[in-house]
XYZ file of C-alpha atoms in Angstrom:
533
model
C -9.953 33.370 -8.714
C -8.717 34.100 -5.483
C -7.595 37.427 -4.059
C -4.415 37.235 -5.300
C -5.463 36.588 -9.016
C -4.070 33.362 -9.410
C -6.099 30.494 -10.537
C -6.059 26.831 -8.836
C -7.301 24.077 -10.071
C -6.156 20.592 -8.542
C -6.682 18.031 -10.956
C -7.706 19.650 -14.419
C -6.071 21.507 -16.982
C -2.692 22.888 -16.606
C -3.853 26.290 -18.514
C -5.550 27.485 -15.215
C -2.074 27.129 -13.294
C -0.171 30.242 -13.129
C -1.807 32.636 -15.472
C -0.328 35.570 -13.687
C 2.355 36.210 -11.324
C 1.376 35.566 -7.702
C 2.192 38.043 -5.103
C 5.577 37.874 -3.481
C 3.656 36.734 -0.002
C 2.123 34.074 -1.777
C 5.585 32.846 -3.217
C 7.218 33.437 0.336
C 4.499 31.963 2.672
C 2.533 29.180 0.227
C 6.772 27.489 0.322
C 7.294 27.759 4.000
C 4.028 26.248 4.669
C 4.646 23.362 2.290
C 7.659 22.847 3.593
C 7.394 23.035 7.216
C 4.244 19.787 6.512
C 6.462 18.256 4.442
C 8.360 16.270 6.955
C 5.033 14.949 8.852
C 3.340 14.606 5.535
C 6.046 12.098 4.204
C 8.263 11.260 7.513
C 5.488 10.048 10.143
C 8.377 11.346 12.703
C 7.573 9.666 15.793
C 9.210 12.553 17.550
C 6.046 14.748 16.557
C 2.958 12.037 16.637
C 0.746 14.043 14.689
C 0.390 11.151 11.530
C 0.174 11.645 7.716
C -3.724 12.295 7.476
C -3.581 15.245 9.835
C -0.492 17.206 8.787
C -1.722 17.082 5.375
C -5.069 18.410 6.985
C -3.043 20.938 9.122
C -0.856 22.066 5.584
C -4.080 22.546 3.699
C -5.190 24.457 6.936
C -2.768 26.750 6.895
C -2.826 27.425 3.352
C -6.097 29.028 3.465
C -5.730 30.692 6.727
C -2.355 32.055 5.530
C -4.989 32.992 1.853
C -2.498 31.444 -0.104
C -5.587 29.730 -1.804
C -8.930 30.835 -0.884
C -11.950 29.382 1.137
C -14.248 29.080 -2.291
C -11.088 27.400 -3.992
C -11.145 24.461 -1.367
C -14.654 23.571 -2.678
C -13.659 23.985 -6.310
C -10.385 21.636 -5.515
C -12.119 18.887 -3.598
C -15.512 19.064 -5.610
C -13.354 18.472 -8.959
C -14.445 15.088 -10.727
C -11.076 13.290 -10.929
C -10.923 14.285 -7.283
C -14.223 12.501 -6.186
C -13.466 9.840 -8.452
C -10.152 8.732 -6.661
C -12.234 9.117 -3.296
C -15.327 7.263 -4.277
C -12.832 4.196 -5.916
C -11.389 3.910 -2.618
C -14.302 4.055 -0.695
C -15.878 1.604 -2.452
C -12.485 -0.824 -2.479
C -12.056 -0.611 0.934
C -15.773 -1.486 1.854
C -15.482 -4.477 -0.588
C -12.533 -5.943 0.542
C -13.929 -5.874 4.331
C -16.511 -8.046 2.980
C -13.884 -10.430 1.484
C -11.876 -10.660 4.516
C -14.993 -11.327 6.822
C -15.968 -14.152 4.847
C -12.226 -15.632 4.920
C -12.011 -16.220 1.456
C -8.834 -14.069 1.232
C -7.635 -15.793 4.394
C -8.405 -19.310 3.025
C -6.733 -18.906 -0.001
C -3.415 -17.136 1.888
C -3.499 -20.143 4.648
C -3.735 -22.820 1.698
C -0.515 -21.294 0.078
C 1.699 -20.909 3.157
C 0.990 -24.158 3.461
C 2.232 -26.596 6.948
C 5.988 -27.239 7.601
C 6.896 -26.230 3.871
C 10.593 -24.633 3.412
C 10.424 -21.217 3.103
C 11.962 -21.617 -0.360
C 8.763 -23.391 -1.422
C 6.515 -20.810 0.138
C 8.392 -17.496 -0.297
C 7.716 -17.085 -4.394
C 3.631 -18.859 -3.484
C 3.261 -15.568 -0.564
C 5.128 -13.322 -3.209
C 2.631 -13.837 -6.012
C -0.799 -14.221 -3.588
C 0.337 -10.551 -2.944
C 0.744 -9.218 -5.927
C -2.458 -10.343 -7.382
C -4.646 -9.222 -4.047
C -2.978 -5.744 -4.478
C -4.399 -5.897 -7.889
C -7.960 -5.817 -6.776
C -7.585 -4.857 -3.181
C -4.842 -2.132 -3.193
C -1.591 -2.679 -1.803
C -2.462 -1.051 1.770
C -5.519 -3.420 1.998
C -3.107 -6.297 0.852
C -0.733 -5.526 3.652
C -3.352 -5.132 5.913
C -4.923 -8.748 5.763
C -2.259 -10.503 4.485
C 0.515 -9.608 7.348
C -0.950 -10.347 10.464
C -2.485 -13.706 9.220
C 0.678 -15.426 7.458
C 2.649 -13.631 10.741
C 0.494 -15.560 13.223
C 0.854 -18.757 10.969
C 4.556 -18.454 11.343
C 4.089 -18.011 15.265
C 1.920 -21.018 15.217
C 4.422 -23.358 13.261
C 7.201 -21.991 15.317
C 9.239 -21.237 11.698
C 13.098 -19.899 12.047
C 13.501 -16.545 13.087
C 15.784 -15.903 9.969
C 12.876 -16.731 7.431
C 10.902 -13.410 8.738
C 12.787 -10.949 7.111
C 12.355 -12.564 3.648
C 8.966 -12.902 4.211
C 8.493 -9.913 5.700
C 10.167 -8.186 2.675
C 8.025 -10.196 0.246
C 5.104 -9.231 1.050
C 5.550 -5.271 1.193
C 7.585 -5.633 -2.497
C 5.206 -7.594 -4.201
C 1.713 -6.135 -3.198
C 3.807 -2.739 -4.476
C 4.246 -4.297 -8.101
C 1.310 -6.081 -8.089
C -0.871 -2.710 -7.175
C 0.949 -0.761 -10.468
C -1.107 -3.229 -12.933
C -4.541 -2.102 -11.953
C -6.428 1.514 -11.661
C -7.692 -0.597 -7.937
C -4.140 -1.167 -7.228
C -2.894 1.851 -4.924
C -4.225 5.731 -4.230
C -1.824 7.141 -6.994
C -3.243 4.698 -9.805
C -6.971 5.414 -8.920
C -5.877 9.787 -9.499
C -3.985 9.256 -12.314
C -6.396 7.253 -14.417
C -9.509 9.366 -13.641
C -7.303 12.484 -14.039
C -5.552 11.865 -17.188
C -8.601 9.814 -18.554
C -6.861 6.364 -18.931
C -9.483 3.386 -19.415
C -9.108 0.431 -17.359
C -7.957 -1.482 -20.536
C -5.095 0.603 -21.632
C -4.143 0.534 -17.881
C -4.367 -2.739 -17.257
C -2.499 -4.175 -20.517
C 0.100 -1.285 -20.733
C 1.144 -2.311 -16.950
C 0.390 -6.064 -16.610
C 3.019 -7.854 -18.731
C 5.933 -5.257 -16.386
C 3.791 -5.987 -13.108
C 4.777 -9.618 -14.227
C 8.117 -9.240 -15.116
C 8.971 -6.939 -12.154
C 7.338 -10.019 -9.746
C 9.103 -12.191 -10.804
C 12.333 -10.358 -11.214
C 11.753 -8.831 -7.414
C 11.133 -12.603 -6.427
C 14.584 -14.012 -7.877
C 16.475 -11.497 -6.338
C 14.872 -12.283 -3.165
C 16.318 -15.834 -3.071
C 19.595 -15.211 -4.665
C 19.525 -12.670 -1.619
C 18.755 -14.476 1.039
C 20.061 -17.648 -0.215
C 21.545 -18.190 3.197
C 18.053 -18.025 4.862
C 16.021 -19.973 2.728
C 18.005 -23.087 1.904
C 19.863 -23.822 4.956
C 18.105 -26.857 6.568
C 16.932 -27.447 9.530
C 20.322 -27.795 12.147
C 22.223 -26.213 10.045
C 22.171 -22.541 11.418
C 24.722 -20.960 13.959
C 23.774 -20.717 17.315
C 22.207 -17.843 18.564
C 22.487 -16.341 21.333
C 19.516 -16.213 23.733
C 17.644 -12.883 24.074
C 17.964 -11.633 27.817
C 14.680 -11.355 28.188
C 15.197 -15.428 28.148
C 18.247 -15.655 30.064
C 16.136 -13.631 32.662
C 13.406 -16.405 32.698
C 15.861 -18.828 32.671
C 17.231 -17.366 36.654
C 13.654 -16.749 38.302
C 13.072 -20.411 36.674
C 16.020 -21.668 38.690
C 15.567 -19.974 41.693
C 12.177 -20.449 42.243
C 10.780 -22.882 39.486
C 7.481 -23.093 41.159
C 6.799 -19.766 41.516
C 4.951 -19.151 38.147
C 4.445 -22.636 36.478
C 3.060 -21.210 32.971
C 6.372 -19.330 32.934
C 7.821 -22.476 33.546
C 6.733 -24.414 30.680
C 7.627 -21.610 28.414
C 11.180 -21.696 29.521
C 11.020 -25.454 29.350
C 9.688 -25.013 25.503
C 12.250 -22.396 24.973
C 14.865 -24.316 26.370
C 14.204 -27.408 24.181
C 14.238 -25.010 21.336
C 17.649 -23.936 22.031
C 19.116 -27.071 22.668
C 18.349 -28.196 19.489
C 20.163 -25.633 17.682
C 17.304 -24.235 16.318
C 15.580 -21.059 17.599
C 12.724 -20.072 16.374
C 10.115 -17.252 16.553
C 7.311 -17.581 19.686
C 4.567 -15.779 21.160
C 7.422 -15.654 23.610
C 9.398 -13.318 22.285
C 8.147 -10.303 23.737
C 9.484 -8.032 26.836
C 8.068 -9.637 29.987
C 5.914 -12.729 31.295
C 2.583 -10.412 31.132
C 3.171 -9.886 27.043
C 4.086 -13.496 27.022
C 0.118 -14.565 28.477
C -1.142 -11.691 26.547
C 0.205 -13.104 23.183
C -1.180 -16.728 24.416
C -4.656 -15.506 25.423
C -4.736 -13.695 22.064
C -3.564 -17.280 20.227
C -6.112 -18.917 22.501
C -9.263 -16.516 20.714
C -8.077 -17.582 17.419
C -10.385 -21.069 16.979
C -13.205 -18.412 17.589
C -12.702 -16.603 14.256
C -10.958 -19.863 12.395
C -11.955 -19.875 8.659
C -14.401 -22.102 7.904
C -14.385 -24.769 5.299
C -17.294 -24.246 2.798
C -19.152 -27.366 3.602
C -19.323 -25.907 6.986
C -21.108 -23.072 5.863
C -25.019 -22.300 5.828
C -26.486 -21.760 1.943
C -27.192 -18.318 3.024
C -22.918 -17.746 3.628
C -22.605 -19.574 0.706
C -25.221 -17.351 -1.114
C -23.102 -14.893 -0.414
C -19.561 -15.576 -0.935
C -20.765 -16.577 -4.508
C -21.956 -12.853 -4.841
C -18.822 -11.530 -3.746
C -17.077 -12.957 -6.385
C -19.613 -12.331 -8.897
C -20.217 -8.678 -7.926
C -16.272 -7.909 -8.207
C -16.518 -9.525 -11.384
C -19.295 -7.609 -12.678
C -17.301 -4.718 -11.464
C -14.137 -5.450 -13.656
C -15.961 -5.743 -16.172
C -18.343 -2.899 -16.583
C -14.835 -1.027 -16.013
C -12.862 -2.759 -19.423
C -15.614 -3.181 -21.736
C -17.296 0.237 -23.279
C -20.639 0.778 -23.150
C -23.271 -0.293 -25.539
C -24.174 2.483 -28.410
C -27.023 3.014 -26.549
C -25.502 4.310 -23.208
C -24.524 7.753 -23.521
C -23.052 7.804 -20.475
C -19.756 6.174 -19.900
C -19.031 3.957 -16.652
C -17.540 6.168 -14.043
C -14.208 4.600 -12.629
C -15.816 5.977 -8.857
C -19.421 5.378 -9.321
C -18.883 2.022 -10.239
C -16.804 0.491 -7.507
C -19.264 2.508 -4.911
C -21.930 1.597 -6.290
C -21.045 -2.312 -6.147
C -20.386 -1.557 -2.427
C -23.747 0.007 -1.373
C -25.314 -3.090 -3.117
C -23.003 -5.053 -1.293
C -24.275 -3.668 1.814
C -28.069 -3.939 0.965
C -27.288 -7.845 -0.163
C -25.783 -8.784 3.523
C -28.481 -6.879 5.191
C -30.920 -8.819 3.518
C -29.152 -12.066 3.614
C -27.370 -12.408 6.710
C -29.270 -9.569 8.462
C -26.239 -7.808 9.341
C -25.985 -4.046 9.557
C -24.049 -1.976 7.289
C -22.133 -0.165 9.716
C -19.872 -2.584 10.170
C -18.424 -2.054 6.476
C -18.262 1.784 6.582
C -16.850 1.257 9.895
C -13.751 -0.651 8.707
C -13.205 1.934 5.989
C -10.024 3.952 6.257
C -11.244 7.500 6.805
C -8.044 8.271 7.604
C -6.430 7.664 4.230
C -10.111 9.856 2.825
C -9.099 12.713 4.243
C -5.454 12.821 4.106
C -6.461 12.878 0.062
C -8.392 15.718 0.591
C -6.079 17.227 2.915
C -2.928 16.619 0.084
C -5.424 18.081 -2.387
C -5.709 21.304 -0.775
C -2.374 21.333 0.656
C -0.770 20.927 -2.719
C -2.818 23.011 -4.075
C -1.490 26.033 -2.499
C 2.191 24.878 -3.504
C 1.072 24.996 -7.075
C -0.214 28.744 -6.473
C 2.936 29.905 -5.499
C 3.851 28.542 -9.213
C 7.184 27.109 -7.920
C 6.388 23.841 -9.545
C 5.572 24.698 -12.744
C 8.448 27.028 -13.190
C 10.584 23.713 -12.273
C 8.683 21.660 -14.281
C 8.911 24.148 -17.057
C 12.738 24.279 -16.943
C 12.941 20.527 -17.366
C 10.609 19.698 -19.323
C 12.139 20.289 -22.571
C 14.731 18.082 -21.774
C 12.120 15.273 -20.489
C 10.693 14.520 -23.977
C 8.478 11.515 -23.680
C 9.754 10.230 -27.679
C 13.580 10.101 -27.076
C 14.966 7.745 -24.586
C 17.454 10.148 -23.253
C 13.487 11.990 -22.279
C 12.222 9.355 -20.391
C 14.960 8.451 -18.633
C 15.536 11.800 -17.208
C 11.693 11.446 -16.589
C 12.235 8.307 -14.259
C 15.047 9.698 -12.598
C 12.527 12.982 -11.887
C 10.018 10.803 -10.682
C 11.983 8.465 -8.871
C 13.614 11.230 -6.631
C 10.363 12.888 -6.622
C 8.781 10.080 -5.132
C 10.980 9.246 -2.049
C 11.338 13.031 -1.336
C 7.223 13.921 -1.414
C 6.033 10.426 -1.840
C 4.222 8.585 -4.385
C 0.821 9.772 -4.131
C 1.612 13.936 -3.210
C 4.281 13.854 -6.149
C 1.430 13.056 -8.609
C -1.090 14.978 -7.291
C 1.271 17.998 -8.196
C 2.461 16.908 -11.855
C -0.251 15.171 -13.034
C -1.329 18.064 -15.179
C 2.208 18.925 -16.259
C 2.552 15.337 -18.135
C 1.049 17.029 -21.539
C 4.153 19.252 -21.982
C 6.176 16.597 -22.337
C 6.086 15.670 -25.938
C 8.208 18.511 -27.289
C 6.860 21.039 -29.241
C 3.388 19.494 -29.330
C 0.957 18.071 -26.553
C 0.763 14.511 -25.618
C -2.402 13.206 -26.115
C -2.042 9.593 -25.286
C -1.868 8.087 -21.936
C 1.915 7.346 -22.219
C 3.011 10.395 -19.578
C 0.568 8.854 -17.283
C 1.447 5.073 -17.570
C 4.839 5.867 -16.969
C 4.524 8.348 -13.664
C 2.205 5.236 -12.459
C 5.040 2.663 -12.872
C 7.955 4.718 -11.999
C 6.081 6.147 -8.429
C 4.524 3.172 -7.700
C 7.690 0.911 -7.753
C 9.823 3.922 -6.558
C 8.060 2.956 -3.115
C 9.599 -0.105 -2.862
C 13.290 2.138 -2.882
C 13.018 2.487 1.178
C 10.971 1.767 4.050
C 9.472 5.435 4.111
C 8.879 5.210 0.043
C 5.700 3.592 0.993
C 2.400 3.207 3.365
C 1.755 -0.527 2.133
C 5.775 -1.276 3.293
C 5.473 0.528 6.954
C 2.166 -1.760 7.302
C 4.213 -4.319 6.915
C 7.079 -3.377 9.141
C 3.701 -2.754 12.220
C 2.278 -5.754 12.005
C 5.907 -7.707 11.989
C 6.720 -5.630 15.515
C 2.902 -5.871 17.009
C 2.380 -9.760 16.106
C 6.125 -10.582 16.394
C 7.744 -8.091 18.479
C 10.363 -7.808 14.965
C 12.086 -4.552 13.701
C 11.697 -3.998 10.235
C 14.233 -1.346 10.818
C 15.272 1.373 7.664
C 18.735 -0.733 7.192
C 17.095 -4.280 7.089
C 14.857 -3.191 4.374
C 17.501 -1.289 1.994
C 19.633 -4.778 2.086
C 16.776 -5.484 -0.660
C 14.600 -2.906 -1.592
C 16.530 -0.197 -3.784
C 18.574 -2.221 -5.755
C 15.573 -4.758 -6.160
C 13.096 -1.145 -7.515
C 15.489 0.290 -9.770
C 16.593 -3.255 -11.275
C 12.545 -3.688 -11.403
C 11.655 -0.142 -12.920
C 14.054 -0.046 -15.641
C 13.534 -3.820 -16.838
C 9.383 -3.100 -16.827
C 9.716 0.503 -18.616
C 10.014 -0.675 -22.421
C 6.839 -2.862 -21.748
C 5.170 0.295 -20.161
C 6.357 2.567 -23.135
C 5.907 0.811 -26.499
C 2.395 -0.614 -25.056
C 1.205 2.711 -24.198
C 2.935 4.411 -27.101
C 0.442 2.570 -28.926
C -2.658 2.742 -26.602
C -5.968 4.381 -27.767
């Protein structure tokens, strides 16, 4: 309890929300404090650098300095099991798929599908479903993370059209999105809702899967009916664009003095030739001045020093180890689907698990490669840690001001879960939820609401929870903003290829593509977890 008798409980039962009226300050100062972190929780405003991870740090801050909830309530909120669980899952994710990306295998496989001087057309739908399935097992941030900057750099290196990058671009970020709602390892939001509600990896994974499919390949059709113009015009057949002036400028100091800098003269020879064939195409070149211009070659020139290797290049003890990568992740799926023998009490834990196959992951290389482990924990995204923690606390305090539940409360009668005119006002909820608080903060604060939604009597299935994982996690494929994994993207196009993702380029595809995906997935999502166990 804290001093102002109201009880807080992030995460469990929705009986200890709200069991008496809060104080008027509570009401007054718990909202303004939720809604002045709002903004840099979900906006990332350049204008006010602070980043997502700290203003949900500074909002859970102020929310106990403020004693809207108390200092012994932050233990009880972050010390809560579904909590940890969500944490240690993505701990443990994040350390594994370092391991997979230093050993190329992710990289090997993404090289071998973009393939050499294949139409984009060929490649687009191959990229599209590589990143769907990663975000399956990786998460979609970790997706967008390894896959970006290497097929971005493979497009630099093949010097592909400059109109291709936008589809490309856009596949990724879309697909990793869909592909991340079929797994409890997909995304942040999945890993909470499943250890929250209680939803076994089975009943997640076969409620979701057959809509992840469907919405990939839906998202994937749309993308080349689209940009039809981009992907099947052949080579010569695009209008001529004009030359940025950071070329034209080139192209004067070239003329006036062409010996003056004779590596900027062979660029604006190469860019010239490009040009003059009618067919301009994306460079290391492309950048502001001659200094980014060596910069971007000296950092193409480093590349043979961390090429992939081929596996008959590799030592038995890097082949030792590859092999238990892939059977440790293995082992790891399936200690999470099957149910324990009679004789366990103890179920697997959807944290301890994936941690656990991490630590042993680190004691393996150690011992086989005689690296050290702090590598791996290095490489693991603190950041994204404690913004959870942060949003757990920070929420928190909104729900102790009870706004939410007294909105939740006045809708919820008309959001029955067993009539369709229900659900679909529960989409719409959640889809407006999500792009106004963002996926993972709008299901940290209804979670524990979803039981209410079954009329008269509590749900006791996972439906409430398979939907508000499909609905939010596609709903982030509505903007640019709607999701981390898409402004990933949208970096590592503008750091590797000096290209704007910009809000407008992105909404050409992405909210007609998520609603056309989240209503054609939902009757897969319902009757299968209708009838899960």
């Amino acid at each position: 309890m804290s001093g102002n008798g109201t009880d807080i409980h992030t995460g469990g039962d929705d009986d200890t929300f709200c069991k008496n009226d809060p104080h008027l300050y509570v009401q007054i100062f718990g909202t303004i404090i939720f809604f002045l972190a709002w903004p840099l929780v979900v906006l990332d405003t350049k204008y006010f650098p602070l980043g997502r991870p700290a203003a949900a740090l500074v909002g859970a801050a102020f929310m106990v300095i403020f004693n809207i909830i108390s200092q012994d309530e932050i233990y009880e909120i972050e010390g809560k099991m579904g909590n940890l669980q969500a944490l240690f899952l993505l701990v443990g994710m994040m350390t594994m798929s370092y391991y997979f990306d230093r050993e190329g295998l992710l990289r090997m496989v993404a090289l071998y599908i973009f393939g050499e001087g294949k139409p984009m057309k060929a490649v687009l739908w191959r990229v599209c479903l590589l990143a769907g399935v990663m975000a399956a097992f990786i998460t979609n941030d970790a997706t967008a993370l390894v896959l970006s900057p290497l097929l971005f750099k493979e497009f630099i290196r093949q010097g592909r059209p400059k109109r291709e990058l936008l589809p490309l671009a856009l596949g990724i970020a879309t697909s990793a999105n869909i592909g991340s709602s079929s797994t409890i390892f997909g995304n942040p939001q999945n890993a909470f809702i499943s250890s929250a509600a209680g939803i076994p990896l089975i009943d997640f994974f076969t409620a979701l899967l057959p809509a992840a499919i469907l919405g990939l390949a839906i998202s994937i059709g749309m993308l080349h009916l689209i940009f039809i113009r981009e992907l099947f015009l052949q080579k010569g057949d695009e209008d001529e664009e004009e030359p940025p002036p950071e070329k034209v400028e080139m192209e004067r100091v070239a003329q006036t003095n062409p010996s003056a800098d004779p590596y900027l003269s062979s660029q604006i020879a190469e860019e010239r030739d490009r040009m003059q064939d009618g067919n301009p195409r994306l460079t290391p070149s492309g950048s502001r001045h001659s200094m980014k211009v060596k910069e971007a070659q000296e950092a193409e020139n480093e590349e043979p020093v961390n090429r992939i290797k081929p596996f008959k290049e590799r030592t038995w003890k890097e082949l030792i180890f590859a092999g238990w990568l892939c059977f440790i992740m293995l082992f790891v799926v399936v200690l999470l689907t099957i149910p324990p023998p009679p004789t366990v009490k103890s179920k697997f834990n959807l944290g301890l698990i994936p941690l656990g196959a991490s630590i042993l992951t680190m004691l393996v290389d150690s011992i086989i490669n005689r690296k050290y482990a702090f590598d791996a924990m290095a490489r693991v995204d603190w950041t994204v840690v404690l913004m959870f923690m942060g949003l757990f606390a920070w929420i928190g305090g909104f729900q102790n001001t009870c706004i939410p539940k007294r909105i939740f409360d006045g809708l919820a009668e008309y959001m029955n879960l067993h009539t369709f005119g229900g659900v679909i006002l529960f989409t719409v909820f959640v889809i407006i939820g999500a792009n106004i608080f963002s996926n993972v903060p709008l299901t940290i604060l209804i979670i524990d609401r979803l039981p209410d939604l079954c009329g008269d009597e509590k749900c006791t299935g996972p439906l409430g929870g398979l939907i508000l994982s499909w609905v939010a996690t596609i709903s982030g494929n509505t903007s640019l903003i709607g999701s981390i994994c898409n402004l990933i993207v949208a970096e590592k196009a503008r750091s590797t290829l000096n290209y704007q993702l910009t809000f407008l380029r992105y909404a050409r595809f992405g909210l007609a593509s998520a609603l056309l995906v989240i209503y054609c997935g939902l009757p897969f999502v319902y009757f299968l977890g209708r009838y899960a166990t």
